[in-house]
XYZ file of C-alpha atoms in Angstrom:
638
model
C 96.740 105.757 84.531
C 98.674 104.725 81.807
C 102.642 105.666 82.368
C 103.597 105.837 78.619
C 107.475 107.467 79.118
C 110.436 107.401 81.463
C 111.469 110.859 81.499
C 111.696 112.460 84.788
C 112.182 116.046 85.908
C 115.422 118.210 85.910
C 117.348 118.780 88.937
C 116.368 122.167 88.821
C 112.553 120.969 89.377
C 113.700 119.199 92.166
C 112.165 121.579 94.857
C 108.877 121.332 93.358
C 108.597 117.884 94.385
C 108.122 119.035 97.913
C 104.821 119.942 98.866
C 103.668 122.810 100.913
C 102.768 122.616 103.985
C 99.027 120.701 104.582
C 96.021 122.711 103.732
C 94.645 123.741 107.208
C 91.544 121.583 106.736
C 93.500 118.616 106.608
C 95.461 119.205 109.855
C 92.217 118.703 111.946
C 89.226 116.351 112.360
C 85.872 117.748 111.970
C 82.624 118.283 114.235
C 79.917 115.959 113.056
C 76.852 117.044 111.922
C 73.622 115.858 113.301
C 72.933 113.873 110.367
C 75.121 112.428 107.384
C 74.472 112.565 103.931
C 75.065 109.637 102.570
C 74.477 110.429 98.783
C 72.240 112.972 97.212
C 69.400 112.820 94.319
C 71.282 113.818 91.169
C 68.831 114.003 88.045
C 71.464 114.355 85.105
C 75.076 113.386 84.689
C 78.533 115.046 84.155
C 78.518 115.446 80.717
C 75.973 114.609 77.863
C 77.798 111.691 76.623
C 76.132 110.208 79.986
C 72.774 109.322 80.184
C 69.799 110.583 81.974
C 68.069 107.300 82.609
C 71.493 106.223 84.686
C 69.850 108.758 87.398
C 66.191 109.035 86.990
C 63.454 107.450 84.410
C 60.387 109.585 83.109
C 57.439 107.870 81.936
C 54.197 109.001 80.614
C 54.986 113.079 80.452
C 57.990 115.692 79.916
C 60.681 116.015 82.522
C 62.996 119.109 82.296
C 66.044 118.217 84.736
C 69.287 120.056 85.864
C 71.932 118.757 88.254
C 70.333 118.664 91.562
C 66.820 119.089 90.360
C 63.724 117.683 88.161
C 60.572 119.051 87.186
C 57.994 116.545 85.539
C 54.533 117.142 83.891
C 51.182 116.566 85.273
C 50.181 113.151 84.950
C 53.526 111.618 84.408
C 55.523 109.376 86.732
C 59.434 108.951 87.880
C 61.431 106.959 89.753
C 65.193 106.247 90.995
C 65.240 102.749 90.305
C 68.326 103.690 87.931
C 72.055 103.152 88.672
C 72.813 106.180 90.546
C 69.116 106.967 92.056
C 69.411 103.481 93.851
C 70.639 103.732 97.641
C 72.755 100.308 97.880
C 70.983 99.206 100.944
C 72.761 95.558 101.199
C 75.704 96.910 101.613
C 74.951 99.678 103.978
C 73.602 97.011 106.364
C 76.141 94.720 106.061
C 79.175 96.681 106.585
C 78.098 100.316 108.493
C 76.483 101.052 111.697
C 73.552 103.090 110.031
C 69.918 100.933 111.252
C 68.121 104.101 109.296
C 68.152 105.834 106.800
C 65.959 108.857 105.570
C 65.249 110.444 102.527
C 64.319 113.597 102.201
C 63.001 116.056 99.309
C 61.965 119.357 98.601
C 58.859 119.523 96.477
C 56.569 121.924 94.543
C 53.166 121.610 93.582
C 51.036 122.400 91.193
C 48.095 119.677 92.607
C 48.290 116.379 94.446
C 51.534 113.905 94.056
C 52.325 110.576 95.374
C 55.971 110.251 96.641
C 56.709 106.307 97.497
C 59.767 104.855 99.019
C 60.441 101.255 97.629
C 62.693 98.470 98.112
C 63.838 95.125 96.394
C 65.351 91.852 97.381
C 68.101 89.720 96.696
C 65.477 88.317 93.344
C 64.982 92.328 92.489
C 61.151 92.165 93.942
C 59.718 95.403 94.809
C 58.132 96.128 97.542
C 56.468 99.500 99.173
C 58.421 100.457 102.608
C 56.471 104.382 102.834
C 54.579 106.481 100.848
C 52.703 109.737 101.359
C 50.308 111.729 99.395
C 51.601 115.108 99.407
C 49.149 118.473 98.532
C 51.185 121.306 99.693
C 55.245 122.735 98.965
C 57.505 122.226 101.750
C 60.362 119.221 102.576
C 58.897 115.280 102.773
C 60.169 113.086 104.829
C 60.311 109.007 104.353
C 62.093 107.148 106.077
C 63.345 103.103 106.203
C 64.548 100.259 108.378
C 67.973 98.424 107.082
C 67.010 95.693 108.639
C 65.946 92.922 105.761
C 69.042 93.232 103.107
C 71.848 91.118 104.374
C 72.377 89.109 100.908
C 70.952 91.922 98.399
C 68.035 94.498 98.075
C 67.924 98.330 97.422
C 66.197 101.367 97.993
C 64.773 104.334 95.437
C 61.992 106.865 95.261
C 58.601 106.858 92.812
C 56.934 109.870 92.729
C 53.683 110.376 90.516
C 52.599 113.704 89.468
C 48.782 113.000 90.028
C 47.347 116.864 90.115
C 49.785 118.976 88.418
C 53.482 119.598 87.342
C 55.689 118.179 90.045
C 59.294 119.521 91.057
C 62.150 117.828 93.113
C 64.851 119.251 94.951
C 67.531 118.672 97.272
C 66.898 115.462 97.609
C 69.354 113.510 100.080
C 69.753 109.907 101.984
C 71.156 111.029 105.625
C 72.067 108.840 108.805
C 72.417 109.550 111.893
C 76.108 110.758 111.945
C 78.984 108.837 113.999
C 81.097 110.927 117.032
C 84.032 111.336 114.524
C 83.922 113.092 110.895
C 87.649 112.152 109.362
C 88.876 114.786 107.088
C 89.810 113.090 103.408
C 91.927 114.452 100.460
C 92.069 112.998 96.826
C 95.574 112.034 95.728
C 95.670 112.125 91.147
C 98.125 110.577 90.224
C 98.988 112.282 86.372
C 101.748 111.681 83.477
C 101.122 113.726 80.170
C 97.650 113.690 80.246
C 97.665 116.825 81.094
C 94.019 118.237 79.632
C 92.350 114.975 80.944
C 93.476 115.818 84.358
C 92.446 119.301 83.889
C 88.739 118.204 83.287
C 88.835 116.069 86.452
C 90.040 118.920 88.723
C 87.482 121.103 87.440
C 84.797 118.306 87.710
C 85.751 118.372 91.077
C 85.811 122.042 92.009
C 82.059 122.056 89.609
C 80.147 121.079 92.599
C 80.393 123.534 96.301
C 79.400 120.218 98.331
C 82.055 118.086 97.377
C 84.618 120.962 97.739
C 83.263 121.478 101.315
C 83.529 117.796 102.441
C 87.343 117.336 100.990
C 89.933 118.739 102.767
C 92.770 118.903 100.145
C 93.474 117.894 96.293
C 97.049 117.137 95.525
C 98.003 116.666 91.947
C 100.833 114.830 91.204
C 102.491 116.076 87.986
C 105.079 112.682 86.903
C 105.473 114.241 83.165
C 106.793 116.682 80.934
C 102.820 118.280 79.459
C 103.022 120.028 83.207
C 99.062 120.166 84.004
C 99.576 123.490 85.865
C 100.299 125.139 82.513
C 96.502 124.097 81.138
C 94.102 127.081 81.411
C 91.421 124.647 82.550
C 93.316 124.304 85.323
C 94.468 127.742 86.045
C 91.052 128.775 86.148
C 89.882 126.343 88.162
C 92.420 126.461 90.764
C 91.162 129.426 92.892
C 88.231 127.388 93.462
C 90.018 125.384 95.785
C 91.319 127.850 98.160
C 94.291 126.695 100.163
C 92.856 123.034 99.351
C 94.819 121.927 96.310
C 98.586 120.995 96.034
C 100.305 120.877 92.934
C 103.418 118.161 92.622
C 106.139 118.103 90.366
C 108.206 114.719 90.581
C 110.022 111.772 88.591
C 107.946 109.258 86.818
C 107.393 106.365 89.083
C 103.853 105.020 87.639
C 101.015 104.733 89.220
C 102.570 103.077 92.175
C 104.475 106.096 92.690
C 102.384 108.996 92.297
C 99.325 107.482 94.088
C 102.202 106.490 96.718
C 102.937 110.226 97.040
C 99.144 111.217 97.707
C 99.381 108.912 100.857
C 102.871 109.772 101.766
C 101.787 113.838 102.442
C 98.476 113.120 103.746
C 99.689 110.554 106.164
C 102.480 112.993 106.760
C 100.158 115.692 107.022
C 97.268 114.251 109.259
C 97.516 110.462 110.483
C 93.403 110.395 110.993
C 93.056 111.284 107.068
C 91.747 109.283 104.487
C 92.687 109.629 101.085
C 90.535 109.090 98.190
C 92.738 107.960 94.875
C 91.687 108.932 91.848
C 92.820 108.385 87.881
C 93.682 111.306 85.684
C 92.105 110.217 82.552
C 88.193 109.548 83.810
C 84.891 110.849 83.571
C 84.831 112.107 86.973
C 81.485 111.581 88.869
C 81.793 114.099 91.586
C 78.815 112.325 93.674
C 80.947 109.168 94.155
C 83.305 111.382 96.362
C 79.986 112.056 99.041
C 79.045 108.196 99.081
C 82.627 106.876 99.070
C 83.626 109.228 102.138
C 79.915 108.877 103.781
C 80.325 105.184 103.521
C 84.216 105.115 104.767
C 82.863 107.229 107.900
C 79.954 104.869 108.598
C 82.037 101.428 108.138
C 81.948 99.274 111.961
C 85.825 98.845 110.770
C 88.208 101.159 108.833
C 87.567 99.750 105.351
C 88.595 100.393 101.648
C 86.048 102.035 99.817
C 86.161 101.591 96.093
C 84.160 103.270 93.387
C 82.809 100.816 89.940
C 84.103 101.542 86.912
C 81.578 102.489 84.105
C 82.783 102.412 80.499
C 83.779 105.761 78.921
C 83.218 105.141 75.557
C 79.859 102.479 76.239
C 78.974 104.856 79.227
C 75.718 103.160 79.825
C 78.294 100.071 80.505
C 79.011 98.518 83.965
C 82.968 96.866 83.502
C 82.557 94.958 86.199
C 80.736 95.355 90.097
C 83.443 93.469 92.173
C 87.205 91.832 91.541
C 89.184 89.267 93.051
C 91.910 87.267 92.183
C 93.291 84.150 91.265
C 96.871 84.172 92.093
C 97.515 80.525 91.756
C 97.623 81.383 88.145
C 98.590 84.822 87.850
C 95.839 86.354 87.264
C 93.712 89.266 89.054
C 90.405 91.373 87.468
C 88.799 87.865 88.201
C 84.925 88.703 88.552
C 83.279 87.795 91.751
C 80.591 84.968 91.402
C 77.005 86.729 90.870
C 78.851 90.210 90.004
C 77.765 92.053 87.078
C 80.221 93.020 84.192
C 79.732 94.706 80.505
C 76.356 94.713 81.730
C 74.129 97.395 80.746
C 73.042 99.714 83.347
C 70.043 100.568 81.662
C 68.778 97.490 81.433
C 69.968 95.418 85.066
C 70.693 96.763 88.694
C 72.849 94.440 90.729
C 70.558 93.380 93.603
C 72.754 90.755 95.039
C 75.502 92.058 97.677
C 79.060 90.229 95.994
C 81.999 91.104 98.362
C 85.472 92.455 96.356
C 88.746 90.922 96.752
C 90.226 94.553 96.236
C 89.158 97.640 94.076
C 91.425 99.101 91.297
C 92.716 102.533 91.741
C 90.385 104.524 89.464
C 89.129 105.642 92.250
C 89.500 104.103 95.379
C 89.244 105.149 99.505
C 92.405 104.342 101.718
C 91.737 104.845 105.326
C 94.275 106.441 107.338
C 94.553 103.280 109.593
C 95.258 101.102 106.523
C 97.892 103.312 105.550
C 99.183 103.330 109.551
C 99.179 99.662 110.102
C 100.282 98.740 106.719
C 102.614 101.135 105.551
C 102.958 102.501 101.694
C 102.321 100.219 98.370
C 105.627 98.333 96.919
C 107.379 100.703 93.875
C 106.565 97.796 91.001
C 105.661 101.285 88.694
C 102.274 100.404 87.714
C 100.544 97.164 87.191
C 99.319 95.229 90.357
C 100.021 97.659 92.418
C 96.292 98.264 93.967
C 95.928 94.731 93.806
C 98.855 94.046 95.896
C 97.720 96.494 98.549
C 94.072 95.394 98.994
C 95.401 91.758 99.417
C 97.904 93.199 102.129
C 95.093 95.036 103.695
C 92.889 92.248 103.752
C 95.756 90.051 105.246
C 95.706 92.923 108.258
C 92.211 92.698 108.735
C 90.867 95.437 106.006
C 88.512 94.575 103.976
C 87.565 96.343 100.402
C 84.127 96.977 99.737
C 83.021 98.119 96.426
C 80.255 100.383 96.333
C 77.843 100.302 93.657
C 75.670 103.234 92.479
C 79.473 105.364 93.128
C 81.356 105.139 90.108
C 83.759 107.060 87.473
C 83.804 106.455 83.818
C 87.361 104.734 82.729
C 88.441 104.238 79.318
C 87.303 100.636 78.315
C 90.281 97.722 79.026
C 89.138 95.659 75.638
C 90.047 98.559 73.437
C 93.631 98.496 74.834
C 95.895 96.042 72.907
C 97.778 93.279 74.649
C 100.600 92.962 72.862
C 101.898 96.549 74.161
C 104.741 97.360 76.595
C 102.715 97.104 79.816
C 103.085 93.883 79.392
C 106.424 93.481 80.591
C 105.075 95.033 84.539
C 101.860 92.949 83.728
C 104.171 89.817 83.299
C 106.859 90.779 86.245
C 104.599 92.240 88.843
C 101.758 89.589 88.835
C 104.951 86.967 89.636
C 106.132 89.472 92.247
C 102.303 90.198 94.019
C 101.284 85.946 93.904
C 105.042 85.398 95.365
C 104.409 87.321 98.188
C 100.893 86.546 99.106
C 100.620 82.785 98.607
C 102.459 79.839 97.725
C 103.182 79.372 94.035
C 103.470 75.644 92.969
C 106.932 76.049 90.220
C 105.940 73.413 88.543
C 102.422 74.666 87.676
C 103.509 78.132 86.825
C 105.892 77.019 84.968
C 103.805 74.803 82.706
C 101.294 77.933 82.527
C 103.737 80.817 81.280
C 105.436 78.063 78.282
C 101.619 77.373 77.372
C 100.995 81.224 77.339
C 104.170 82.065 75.322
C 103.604 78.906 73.265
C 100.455 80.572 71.902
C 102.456 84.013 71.250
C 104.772 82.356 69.537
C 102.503 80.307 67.028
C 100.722 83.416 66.559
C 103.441 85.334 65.579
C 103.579 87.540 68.194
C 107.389 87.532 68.878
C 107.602 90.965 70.723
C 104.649 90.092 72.750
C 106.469 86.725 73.769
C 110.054 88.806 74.320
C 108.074 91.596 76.503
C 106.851 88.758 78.982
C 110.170 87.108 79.150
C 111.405 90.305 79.979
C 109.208 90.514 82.802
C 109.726 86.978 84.036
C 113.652 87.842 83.859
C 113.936 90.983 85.796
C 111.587 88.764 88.390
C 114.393 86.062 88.523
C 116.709 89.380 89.522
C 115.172 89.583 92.897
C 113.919 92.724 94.949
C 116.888 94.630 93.893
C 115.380 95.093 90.353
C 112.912 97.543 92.213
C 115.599 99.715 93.392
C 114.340 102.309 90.910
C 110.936 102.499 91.106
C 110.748 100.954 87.593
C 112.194 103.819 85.465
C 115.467 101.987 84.219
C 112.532 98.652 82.990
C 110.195 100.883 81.496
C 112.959 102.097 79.446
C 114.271 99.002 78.429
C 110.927 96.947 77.897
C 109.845 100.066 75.785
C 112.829 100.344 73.458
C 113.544 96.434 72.814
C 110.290 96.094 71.626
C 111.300 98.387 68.792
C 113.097 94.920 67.629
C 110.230 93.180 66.110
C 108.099 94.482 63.744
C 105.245 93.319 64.424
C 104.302 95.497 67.768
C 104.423 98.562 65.498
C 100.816 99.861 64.870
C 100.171 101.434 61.036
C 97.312 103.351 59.579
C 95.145 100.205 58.021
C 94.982 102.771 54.493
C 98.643 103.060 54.312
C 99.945 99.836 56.118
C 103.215 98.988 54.060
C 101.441 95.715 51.984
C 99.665 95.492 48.977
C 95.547 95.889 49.757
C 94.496 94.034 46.648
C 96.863 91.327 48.099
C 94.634 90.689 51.200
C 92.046 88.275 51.727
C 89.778 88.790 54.833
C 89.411 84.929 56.534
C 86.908 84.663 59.305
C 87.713 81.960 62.328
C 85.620 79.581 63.200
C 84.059 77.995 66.603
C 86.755 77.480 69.434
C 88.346 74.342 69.657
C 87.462 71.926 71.648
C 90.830 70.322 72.629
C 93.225 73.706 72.700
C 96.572 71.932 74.005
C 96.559 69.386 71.367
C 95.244 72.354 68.463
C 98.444 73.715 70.096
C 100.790 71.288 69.481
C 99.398 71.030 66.122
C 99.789 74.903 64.984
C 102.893 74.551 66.412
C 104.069 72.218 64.018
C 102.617 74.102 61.162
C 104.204 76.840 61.799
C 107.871 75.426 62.257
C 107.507 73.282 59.054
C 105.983 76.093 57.015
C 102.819 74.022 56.536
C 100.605 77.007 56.726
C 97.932 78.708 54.333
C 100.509 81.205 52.097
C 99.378 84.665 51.129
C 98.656 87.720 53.290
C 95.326 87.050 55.399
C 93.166 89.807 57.259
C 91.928 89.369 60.465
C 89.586 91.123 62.573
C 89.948 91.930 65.909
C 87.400 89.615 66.825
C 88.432 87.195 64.718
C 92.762 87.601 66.400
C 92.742 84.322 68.400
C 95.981 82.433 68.335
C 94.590 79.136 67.260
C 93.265 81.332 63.954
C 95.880 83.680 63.273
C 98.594 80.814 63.276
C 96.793 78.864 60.296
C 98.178 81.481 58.199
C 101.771 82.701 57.133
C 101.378 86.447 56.595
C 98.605 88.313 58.445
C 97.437 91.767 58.742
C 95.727 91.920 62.641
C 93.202 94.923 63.575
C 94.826 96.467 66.799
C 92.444 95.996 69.594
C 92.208 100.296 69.331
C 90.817 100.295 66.224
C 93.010 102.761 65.396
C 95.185 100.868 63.225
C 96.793 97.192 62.337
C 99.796 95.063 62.781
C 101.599 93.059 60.382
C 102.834 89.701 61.609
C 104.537 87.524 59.805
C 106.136 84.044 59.809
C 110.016 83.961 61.365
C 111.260 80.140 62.195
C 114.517 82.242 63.300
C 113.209 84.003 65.733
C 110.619 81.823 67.014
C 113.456 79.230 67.787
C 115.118 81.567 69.660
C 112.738 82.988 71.886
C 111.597 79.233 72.565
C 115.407 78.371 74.058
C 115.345 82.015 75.638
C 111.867 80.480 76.979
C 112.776 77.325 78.278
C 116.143 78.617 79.703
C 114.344 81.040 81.571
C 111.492 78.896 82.537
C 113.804 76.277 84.304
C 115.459 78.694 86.710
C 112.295 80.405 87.601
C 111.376 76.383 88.819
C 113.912 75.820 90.761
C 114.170 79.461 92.463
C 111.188 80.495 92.996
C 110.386 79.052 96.606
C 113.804 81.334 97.518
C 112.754 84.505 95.223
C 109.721 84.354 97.355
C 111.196 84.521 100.506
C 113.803 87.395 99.215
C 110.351 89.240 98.323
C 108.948 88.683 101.069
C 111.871 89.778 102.998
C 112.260 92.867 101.562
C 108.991 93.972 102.017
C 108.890 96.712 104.922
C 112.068 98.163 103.312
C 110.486 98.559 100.306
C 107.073 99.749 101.468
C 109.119 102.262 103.804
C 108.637 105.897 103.790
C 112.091 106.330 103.640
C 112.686 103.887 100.701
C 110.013 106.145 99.086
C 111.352 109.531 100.257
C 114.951 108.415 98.386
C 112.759 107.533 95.189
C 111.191 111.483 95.364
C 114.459 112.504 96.347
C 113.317 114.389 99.537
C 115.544 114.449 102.497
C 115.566 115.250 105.999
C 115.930 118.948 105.579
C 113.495 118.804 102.810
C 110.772 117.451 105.450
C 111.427 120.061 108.252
């Protein structure tokens, strides 16, 4: 969720920041049925920017499909080999107690059709685990061991239509269900984007079985489009019966409004989970059934996270599993043998790769994470799910995430760098690595002048003062999060307005010259970066670069190309527009002092800003440090 402004709500809003009291189906656990559906056979997606073959592949005839349903000529053949047809059956042995599943289908005949149940391996080798030959309507039956998929493997249907046209129907993967059925709600967390949120609550309410297995829906409202005034959502809202909440509070980024989900349902029922969930996807209402069948079947309360497709490449796998890297600062690392910008058309991940943590796009906190652990740390957006899956993990909770569950997300690359998140991308990654392992000051040191070394050669000087920024308020301590992050967002949002170069123009009316540009291409990637480096670096400070005004490509934007030049025209990485850098020996020498100045005291304090983090931690993470960030009170709660 992308938390663009720092306005918060009038004091006269202030009691709609309190919720209502708990839907009644939260309050309570639930009787088990006598089997659990794990997921169901869905034949088409969400929306027709999705599609079909992500569900089911026909081959050899016509298929006419609806939601729940698919109806295929004679002669012609299907199958559920497909991204969200697959049952994930590595994971489901590795981490659940379920030793069986079965599928089951409703079918209509018009002759004789073949209905297989097959399986791969770890290699994607299929394999035959039950068939049947089927001549008459009525429900089939197959069922399937989980007994040889440890390391990787899956499950799916074939069916042939051998005698005649051949419809499918309520199709579902159930288990044996456990004693206990915990009731879950989904927390959406929401700042201006106020139709996009609309579309997800109504993607939500668009399918009777996922309203019936979640027990409540708050939306928390952090801006000033209020989502509640959307007709979308006014007409949806009925749907929901006493299920859905609607929150009205300050903007405290994601941190704080997918802190707010937990904070009521916790409140509200301590044996809840709480599924969180991003205001601005494609929502994939199935992923709610397998991320809360899955949470329910775990031997060990366990994080459930969904994948995140691509929303504008929707075919488009971002990646199947994170970790991180926090020697260096760095988390979205992919897991070894995970797939990413992969094609889900073309490759199924058979291998089972186990997550560091799982972004909250959508994601499933159990209610004894929440219990043991306490709430995430107010850092306003940025590492925040990253920090609380390590912290989990560190209590013995690990993250699983799930493939063939996922939402589409809008797609990172097509989100510039060089924007103000950067300042909580810069300050919170230093905060999160502090407090879960032992940063060498040296090293990190060495890494963030190499990092603004190459913003400054390329001319990115607002880029270069937005990290500093966030390195700076780090060097302030714990105390700097005494606000949730309101007072930085303001400030790393307005200084930026200091340097020209982070403001986006139309590329037709950019303020230059067109005739005056000349598009250069780079070339291969050097082989010895530090000492190209060092080298562009001294071009750029004696003015010994290639004069004129140069266009670059997005593809093209790598520091090592853009600093050859003097004047360049960059393609933002949104295609929406470009920015205009050009050479300042000024300001460059400034920011480098600014750089090593700040640099040298994040060497020497960091072992003791560490322990301060660390320190402050269960304040922080407090309900009470949160309630005083909503502004609720005692009287307020009773």
């Amino acid at each position: 969720m992308d938390q663009s402004a720092g306005q918060a709500v009038t004091e006269t809003e202030n009691d709609r920041r309190i919720a209502d009291p708990a839907p009644a189906t939260l309050r309570g656990d639930h009787r088990p049925p006598e089997r659990l559906t794990l997921q169901r056979g869905v034949f088409t997606g969400p929306s027709p920017k999705v599609s079909d073959e992500l569900y089911a592949v026909v081959k050899g005839g016509k298929a006419h499909r609806e939601r729940m349903s698919i109806r295929v000529d004679k002669g012609a053949r299907a199958h559920t080999n497909t991204y969200f047809g697959r049952f994930a059956a590595s994971y489901w042995q590795r981490w659940t107690t379920v030793t069986e599943v079965e599928v089951g289908l409703t079918v209509e005949l018009g002759g004789l059709a073949r209905i297989r149940l097959a399986a791969s391996d770890i290699a994607g080798h299929r394999r035959i685990v039950a068939s049947a030959d089927v001549r008459a309507d009525g429900r089939v039956v197959l069922r399937a061991p989980l007994d040889q998929y440890v390391d990787g493997g899956a499950l799916w249907l074939e069916f042939d239509a051998v005698g005649g046209d051949l419809a499918i129907s309520e199709l579902s993967w159930t288990a044996t269900a456990p004693e206990h059925i915990r009731p879950v709600a989904i927390a959406i967390c929401t700042f201006n984007r106020a139709e996009d949120c609309a579309h997800t609550v109504a993607a939500l309410a668009s399918d009777p079985v996922v309203l019936d297995v979640i027990d409540a829906v708050y939306v928390v409202d952090q801006g000033t489009d209020a989502v509640e005034d959307r007709p979308l959502f006014r007409e949806t809202r009925p749907r929901f019966g006493d299920k859905l909440r609607y929150l009205r509070q300050p903007n405290l980024g994601g941190a704080g409004g997918f802190t707010r989900g937990l904070y009521e349902v916790s409140a509200a029922n301590e044996h809840a989970d709480v599924i969180l969930m991003d205001d601005d996807i494609l929502c994939e209402p199935e992923t709610v059934i397998r991320l809360n069948a899955f949470a329910n079947m775990t031997v060990e309360p366990t994080l459930v996270g969904a994948q995140m497709l691509f929303l504008l490449n929707p075919d488009y796998l971002n990646v199947g599993a994170e970790e991180t890297d926090l020697g260096i600062l760095r988390h979205g690392q992919k897991v070894s043998k995970a797939l990413r910008n992969t094609s889900m058309l073309k490759k199924q991940q058979e291998r089972r790769v186990d997550a560091g943590y799982n972004a909250w796009w959508t994601c499933l906190i159990p209610a004894e994470v929440v219990a043991r652990i306490g709430l995430p740390i107010p850092i306003f957006f940025q590492w925040d799910d990253v920090e609380y899956g390590l912290r989990a993990r560190e209590h013995g909770f690990v993250t699983v995430t799930l493939p063939n569950a996922a939402v589409w997300h809008a797609d990172f690359y097509w989100k510039d760098f060089d924007d103000w998140a950067r300042y909580f991308s810069s300050r919170n990654s230093l905060i999160v690595s502090s407090l879960h392992t032992d940063l060498d000051p040296k090293k990190i040191s060495r890494q963030l002048f190499r990092e603004i070394a190459e913003m400054l050669v390329a001319m990115q000087y607002g880029l270069a003062h937005t990290t500093l920024q966030g390195i700076e308020d780090f060097l302030k301590g714990p105390e700097v999060l005494r606000d949730g992050g309101m007072a930085a967002l303001a400030a790393a949002r307005t200084s930026r307005g200091d340097y020209p170069e982070t403001k986006k123009h139309p590329a037709a009316t950019a303020p230059i010259r067109n005739a005056d540009i000349s598009i250069r291409r780079a070339e291969g990637e050097p082989s010895r970066p530090h000492l190209v480096l060092i080298k562009r670096a001294i071009q750029q400070w004696t003015g010994k670069v290639q004069p004129g005004l140069v266009g670059v490509t997005r593809e093209d934007a790598y520091w090592w190309h853009v600093s050859l030049f003097d004047h360049v025209v960059v393609t933002d990485a949104s295609q929406s527009g470009v920015r205009i850098r050009k050479r300042d020996k000024a300001r460059a020498r400034a920011l480098l002092l600014r750089t090593w100045r700040v640099l040298r005291k994040l060497r020497r304090d960091l072992p003791e800003l560490s322990r301060r983090y660390r320190a402050a931690m269960p304040e922080l993470t407090s309900r009470e440090n949160w309630e005083r960030l909503y502004g609720i009170t005692g009287t307020d709660r009773s």
